[in-house]
Short mmCIF file of C-alpha atoms in Angstrom, two decimals:
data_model
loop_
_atom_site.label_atom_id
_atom_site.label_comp_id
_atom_site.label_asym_id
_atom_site.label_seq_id
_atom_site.Cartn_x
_atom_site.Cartn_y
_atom_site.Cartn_z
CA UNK A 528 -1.81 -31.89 9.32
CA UNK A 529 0.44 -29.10 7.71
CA UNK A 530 -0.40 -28.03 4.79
CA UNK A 531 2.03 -26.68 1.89
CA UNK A 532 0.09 -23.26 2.22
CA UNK A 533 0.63 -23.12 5.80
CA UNK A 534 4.03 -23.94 5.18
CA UNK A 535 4.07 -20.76 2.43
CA UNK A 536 2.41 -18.58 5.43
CA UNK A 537 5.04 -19.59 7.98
CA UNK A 538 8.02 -18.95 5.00
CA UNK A 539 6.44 -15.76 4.34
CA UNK A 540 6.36 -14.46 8.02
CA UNK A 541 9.73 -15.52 8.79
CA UNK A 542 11.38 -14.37 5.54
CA UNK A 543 11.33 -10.57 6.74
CA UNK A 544 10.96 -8.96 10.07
CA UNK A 545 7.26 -7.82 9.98
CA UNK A 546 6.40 -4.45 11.93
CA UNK A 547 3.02 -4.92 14.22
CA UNK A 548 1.96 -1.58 13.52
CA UNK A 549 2.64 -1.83 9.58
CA UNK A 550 1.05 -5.48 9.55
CA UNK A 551 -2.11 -3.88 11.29
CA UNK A 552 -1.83 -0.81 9.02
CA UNK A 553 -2.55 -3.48 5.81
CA UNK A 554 -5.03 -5.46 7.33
CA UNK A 555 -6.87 -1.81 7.92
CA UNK A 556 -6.09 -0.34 4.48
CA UNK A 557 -7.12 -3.88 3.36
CA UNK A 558 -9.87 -5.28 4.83
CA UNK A 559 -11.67 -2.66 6.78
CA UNK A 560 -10.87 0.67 4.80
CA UNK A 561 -14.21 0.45 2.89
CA UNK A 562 -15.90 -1.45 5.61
CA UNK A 563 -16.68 1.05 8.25
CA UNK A 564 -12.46 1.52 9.41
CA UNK A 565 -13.69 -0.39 12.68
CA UNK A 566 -13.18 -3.17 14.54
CA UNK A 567 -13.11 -4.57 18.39
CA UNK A 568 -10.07 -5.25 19.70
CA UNK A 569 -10.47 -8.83 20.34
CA UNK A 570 -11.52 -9.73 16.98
CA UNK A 571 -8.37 -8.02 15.71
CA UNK A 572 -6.53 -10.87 17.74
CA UNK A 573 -8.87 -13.18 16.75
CA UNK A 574 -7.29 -12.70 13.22
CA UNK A 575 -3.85 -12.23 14.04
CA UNK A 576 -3.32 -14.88 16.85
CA UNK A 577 -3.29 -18.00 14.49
CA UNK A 578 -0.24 -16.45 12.55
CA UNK A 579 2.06 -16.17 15.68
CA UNK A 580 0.63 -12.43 16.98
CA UNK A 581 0.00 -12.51 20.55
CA UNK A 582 -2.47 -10.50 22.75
CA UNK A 583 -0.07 -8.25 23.91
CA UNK A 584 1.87 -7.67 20.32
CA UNK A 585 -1.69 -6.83 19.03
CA UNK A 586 -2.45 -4.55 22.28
CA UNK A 587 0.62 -3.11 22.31
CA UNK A 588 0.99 -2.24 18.21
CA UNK A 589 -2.94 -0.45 18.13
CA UNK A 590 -1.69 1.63 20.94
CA UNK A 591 0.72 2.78 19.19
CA UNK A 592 -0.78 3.61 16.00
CA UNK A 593 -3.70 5.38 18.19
CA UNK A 594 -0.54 7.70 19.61
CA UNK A 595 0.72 8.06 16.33
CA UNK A 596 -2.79 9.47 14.72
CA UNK A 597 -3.52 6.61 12.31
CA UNK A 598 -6.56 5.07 14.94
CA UNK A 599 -9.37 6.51 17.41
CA UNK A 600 -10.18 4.65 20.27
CA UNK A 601 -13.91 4.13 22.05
CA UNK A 602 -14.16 1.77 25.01
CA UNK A 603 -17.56 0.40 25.69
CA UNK A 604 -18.14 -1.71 28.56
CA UNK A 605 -14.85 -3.49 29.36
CA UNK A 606 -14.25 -3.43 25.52
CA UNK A 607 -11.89 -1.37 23.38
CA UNK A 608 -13.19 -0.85 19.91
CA UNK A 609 -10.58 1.06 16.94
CA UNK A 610 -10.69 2.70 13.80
CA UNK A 611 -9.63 4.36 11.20
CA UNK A 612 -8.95 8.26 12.56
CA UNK A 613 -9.49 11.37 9.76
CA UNK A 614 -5.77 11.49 9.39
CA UNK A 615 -5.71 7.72 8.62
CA UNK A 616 -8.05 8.21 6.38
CA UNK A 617 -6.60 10.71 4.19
CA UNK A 618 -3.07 8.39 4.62
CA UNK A 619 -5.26 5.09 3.88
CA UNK A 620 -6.56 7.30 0.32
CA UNK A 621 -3.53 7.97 -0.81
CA UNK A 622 -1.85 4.66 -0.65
CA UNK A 623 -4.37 2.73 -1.71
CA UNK A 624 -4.48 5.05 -4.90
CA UNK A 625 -0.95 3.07 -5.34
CA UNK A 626 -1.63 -0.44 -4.05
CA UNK A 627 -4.21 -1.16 -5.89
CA UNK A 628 -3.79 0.33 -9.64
CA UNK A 629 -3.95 -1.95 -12.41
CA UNK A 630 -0.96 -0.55 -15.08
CA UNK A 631 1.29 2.33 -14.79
CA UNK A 632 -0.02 5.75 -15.46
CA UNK A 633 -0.50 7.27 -18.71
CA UNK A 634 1.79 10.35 -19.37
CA UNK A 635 1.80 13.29 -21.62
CA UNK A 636 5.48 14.26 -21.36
CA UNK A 637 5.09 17.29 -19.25
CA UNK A 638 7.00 17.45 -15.97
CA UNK A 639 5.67 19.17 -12.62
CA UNK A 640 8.41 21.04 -10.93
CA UNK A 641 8.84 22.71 -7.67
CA UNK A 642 11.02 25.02 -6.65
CA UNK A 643 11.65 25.06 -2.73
CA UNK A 644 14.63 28.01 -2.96
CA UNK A 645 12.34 30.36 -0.65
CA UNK A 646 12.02 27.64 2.18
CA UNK A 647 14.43 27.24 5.29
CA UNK A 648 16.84 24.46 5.85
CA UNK A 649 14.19 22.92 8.31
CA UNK A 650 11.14 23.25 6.05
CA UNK A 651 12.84 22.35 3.13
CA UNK A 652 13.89 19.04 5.20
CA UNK A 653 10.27 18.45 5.68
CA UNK A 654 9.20 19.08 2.33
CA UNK A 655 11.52 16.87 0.67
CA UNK A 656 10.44 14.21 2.92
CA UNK A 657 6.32 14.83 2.03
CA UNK A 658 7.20 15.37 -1.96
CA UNK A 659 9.55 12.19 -1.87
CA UNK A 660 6.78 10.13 -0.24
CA UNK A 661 4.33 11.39 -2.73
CA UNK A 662 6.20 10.67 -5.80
CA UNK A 663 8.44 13.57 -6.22
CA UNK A 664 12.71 12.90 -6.58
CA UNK A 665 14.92 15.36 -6.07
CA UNK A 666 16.82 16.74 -9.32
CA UNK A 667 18.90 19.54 -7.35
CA UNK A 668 19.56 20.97 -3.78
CA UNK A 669 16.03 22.78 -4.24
CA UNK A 670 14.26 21.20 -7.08
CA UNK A 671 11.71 18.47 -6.57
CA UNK A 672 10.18 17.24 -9.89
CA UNK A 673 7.94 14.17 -10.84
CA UNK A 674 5.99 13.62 -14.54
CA UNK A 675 2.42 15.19 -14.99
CA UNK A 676 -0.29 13.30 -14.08
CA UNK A 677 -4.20 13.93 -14.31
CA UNK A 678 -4.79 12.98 -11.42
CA UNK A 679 -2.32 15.07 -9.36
CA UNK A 680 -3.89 18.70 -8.31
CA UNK A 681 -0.37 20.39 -7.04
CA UNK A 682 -1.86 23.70 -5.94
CA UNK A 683 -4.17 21.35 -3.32
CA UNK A 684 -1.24 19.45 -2.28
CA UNK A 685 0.82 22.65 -1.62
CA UNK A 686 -2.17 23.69 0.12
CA UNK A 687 -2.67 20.39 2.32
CA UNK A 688 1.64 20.73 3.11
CA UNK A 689 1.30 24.38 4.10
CA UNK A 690 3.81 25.53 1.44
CA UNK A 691 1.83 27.09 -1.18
CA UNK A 692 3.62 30.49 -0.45
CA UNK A 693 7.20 28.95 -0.25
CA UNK A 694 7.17 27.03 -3.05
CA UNK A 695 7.25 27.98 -6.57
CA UNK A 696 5.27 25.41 -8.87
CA UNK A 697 6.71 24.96 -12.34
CA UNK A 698 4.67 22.58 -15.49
CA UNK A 699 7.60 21.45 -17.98
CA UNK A 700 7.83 20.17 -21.23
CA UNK A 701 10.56 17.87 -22.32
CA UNK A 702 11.04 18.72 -25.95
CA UNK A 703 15.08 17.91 -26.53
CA UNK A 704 15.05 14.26 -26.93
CA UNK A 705 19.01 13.96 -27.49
CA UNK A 706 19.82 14.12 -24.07
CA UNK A 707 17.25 11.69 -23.05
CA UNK A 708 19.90 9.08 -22.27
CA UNK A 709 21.14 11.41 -19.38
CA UNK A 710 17.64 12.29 -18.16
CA UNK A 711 16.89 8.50 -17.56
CA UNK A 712 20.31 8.44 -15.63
CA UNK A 713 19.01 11.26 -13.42
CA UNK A 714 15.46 9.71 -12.98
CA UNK A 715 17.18 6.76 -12.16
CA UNK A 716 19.45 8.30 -9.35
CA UNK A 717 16.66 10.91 -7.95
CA UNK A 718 13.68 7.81 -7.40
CA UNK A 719 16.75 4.92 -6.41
CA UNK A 720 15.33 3.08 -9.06
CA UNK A 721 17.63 0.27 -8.76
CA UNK A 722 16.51 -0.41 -5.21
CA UNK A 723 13.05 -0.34 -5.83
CA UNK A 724 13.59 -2.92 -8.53
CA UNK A 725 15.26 -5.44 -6.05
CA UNK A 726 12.36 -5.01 -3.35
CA UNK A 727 10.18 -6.32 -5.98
CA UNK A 728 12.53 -8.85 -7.08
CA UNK A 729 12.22 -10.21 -3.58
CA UNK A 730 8.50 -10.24 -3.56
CA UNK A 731 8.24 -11.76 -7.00
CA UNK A 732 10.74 -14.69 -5.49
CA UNK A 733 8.72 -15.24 -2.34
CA UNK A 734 5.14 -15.14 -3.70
CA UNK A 735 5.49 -16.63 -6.97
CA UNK A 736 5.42 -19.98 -5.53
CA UNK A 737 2.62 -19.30 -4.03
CA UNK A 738 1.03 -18.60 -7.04
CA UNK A 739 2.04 -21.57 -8.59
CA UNK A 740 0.56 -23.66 -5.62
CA UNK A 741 -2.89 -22.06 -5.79
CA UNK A 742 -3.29 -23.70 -9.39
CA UNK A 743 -2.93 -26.46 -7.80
CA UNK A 744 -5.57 -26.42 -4.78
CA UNK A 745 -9.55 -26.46 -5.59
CA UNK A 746 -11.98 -24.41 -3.51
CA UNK A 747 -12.40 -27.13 -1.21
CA UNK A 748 -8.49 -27.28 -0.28
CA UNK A 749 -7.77 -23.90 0.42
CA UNK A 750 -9.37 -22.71 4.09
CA UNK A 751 -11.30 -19.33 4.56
CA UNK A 752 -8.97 -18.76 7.25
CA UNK A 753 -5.81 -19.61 4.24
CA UNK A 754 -7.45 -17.09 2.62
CA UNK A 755 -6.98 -14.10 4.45
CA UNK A 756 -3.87 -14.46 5.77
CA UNK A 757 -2.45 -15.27 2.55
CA UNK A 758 -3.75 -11.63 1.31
CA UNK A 759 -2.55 -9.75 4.18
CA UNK A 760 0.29 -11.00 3.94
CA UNK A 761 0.67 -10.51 -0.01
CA UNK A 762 -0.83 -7.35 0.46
CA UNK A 763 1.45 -6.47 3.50
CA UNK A 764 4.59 -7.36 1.44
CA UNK A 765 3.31 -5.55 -1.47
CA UNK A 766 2.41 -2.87 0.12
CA UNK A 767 6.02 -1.55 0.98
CA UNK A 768 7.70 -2.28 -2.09
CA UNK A 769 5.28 -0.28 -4.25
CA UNK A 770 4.61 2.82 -1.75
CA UNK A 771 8.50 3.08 -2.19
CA UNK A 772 7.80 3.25 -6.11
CA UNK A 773 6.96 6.87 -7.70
CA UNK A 774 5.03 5.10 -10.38
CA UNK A 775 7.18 6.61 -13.17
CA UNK A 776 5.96 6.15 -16.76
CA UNK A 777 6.83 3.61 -19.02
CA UNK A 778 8.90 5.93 -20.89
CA UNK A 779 10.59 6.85 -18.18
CA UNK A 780 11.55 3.55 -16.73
CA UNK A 781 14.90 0.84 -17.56
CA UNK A 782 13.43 -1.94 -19.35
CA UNK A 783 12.08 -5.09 -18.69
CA UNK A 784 10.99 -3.25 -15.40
CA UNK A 785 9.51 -5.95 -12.71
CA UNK A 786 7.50 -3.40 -11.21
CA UNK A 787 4.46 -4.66 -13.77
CA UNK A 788 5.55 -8.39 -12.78
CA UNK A 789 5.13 -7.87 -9.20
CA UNK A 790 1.80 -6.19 -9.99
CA UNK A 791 0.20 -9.05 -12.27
CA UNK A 792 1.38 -11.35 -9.74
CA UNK A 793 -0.51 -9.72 -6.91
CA UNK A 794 -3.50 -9.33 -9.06
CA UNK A 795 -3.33 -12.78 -10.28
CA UNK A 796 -2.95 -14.28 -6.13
CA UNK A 797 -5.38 -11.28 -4.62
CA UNK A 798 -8.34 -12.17 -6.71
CA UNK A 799 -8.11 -16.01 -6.52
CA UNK A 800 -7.80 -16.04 -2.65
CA UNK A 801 -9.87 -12.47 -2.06
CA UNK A 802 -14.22 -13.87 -1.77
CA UNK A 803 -13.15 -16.07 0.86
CA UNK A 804 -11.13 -13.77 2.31
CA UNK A 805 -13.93 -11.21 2.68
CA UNK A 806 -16.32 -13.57 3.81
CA UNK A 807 -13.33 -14.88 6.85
CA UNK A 808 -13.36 -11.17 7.74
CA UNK A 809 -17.24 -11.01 8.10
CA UNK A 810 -17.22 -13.66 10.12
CA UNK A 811 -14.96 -13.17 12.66
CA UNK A 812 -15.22 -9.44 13.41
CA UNK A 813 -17.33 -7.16 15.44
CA UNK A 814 -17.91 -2.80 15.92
CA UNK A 815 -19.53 -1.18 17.97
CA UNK A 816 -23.21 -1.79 16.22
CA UNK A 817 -22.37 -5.55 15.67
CA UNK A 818 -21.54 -7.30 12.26
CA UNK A 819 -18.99 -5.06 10.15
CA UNK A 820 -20.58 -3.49 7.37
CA UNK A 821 -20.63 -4.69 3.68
CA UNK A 822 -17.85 -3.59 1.01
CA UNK A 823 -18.43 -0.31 -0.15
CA UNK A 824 -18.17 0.08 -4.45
CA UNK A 825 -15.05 1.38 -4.30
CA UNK A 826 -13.62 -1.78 -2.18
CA UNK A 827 -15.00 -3.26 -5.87
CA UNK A 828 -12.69 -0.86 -7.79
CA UNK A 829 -9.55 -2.25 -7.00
CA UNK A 830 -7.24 -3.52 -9.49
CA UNK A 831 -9.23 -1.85 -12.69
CA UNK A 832 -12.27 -3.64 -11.24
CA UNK A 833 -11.52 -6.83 -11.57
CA UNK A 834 -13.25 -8.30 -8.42
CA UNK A 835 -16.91 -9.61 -7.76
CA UNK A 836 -19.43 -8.16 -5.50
CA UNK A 837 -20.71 -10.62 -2.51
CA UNK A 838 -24.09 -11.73 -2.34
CA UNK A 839 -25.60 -10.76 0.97
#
């Protein structure tokens, strides 16, 4: 009998078109990241077949994302076994640096800025593209800024785009507060802030319910198998709103800003649905030395910490 959380899962994977590579792309950054990055090919469709993904949509989608860079392949046998490549790695790193905070970042009011005058039209294309994706908005034709954080080492990521000759790196301060009306029009309009908000209007819509529904449900009620699709999908959907989000300050953002909603929410769903979850995942798939590994501690370190380490 149908369920009203398999009615949620079949809402939530008809209420957007859903990508196979970018679906396969969560469950990886999700569930295998800090568990080895590997996993046979048949239990990949072993997990995705009971939410609608064929075979061949799974086939087809890991081939693709090997072409692409993101996987390695080894065949062993008649069996083809993938995981997470170096490049993936680095990729997997940096988003999950995003996915998985717990608050917005603490600022000191200083500004990184970087100056791509020196660069050609084509490089400066590229650049734009790299910066934007890692937090940066444009201010001017050839000005990229974002706000300082502690965490952000710009002379290594110069280094890692191959533009720490081309590009001349700036730190700001912000000391005129008058016009500060007119620089939170500009950070507005440079990081599309307004679209960003509605993207996680949308996800606050569809997985509030859910939310609501798991308060309901005991233990017993909700399925192991529930479980994890009901985070890869949360996490899926999550997962491009807030890579699209620069993670401004609160200073720097319009208020009553649902980017924190749409985060508690996920926390809130993640860690209520996440142990069984895990333990679905150990269960059903296989590498190339047999049972997939144990989280690592930093698969414990998501959200600010907040969830439990399995017993073995």
């Amino acid at each position: 009998m149908e369920t009203k959380l398999d009615q949620f899962i079949q809402h939530a994977l008809t209420s957007q078109p859903i990508s196979g590579t970018s679906l396969i792309i969560s469950l990886y950054g999700d569930a295998l990241h800090h568990r080895g990055g590997e996993i046979w090919l048949g239990s990949l469709t072993q997990l995705l077949e009971p939410m609608g993904f064929t075979d061949r949509f799974v086939r087809t989608s890991v081939f693709r994302l090997q072409k692409e860079g993101w996987l390695d392949a080894e065949k062993i046998g008649r069996r083809s076994y993938y995981r997470i490549s170096e490049r993936g790695q680095n990729q997997f790193r940096h988003a999950e640096s995003k996915i998985y905070q717990s608050e917005q970042p603490n600022w000191d009011g200083k500004w990184d800025l970087l100056l791509l005058e020196a660069a050609d039209k084509d490089e400066k294309a590229r650049l734009k593209k790299e910066l934007s994706w890692l937090g940066f908005g444009q201010f001017s034709t050839s000005l990229m800024a974002a706000p300082s954080s502690a965490q952000s080492d710009i002379p290594s990521l110069l280094s890692e785009l191959n533009a720490s000759e081309e590009v001349i790196y700036f730190r700001a301060d912000y000391p005129y507060t008058r016009s500060e009306k007119n620089l939170k029009n500009l950070v507005s309009d440079s990081w599309s802030l307004q679209e960003v908000a509605e993207h996680y209007h949308q996800f606050i819509v569809l997985f509030r319910p859910l939310a609501l529904l798991l308060k309901e449900l005991s233990d017993e009620q909700i399925s192991p198998e529930q479980c994890f699709q009901l985070r890869l999908l949360l996490i899926h959907f999550y997962r491009r709103v807030i890579l699209k989000d620069p993670l401004l300050p609160d200073e720097l953002l319009p208020a009553q800003w649902e980017g924190q909603i749409a985060r508690n929410l996920c926390i809130n769903i993640y860690q209520r649905i996440e142990l069984a979850a895990t333990r679905y995942v150990s269960e059903i798939c296989e590498t190339t030395v047999g049972e997939l590994p144990q989280p690592t501690t930093l698969y414990f370190r998501r959200f600010g910490g907040i969830l439990k380490e399995i017993a073995a």
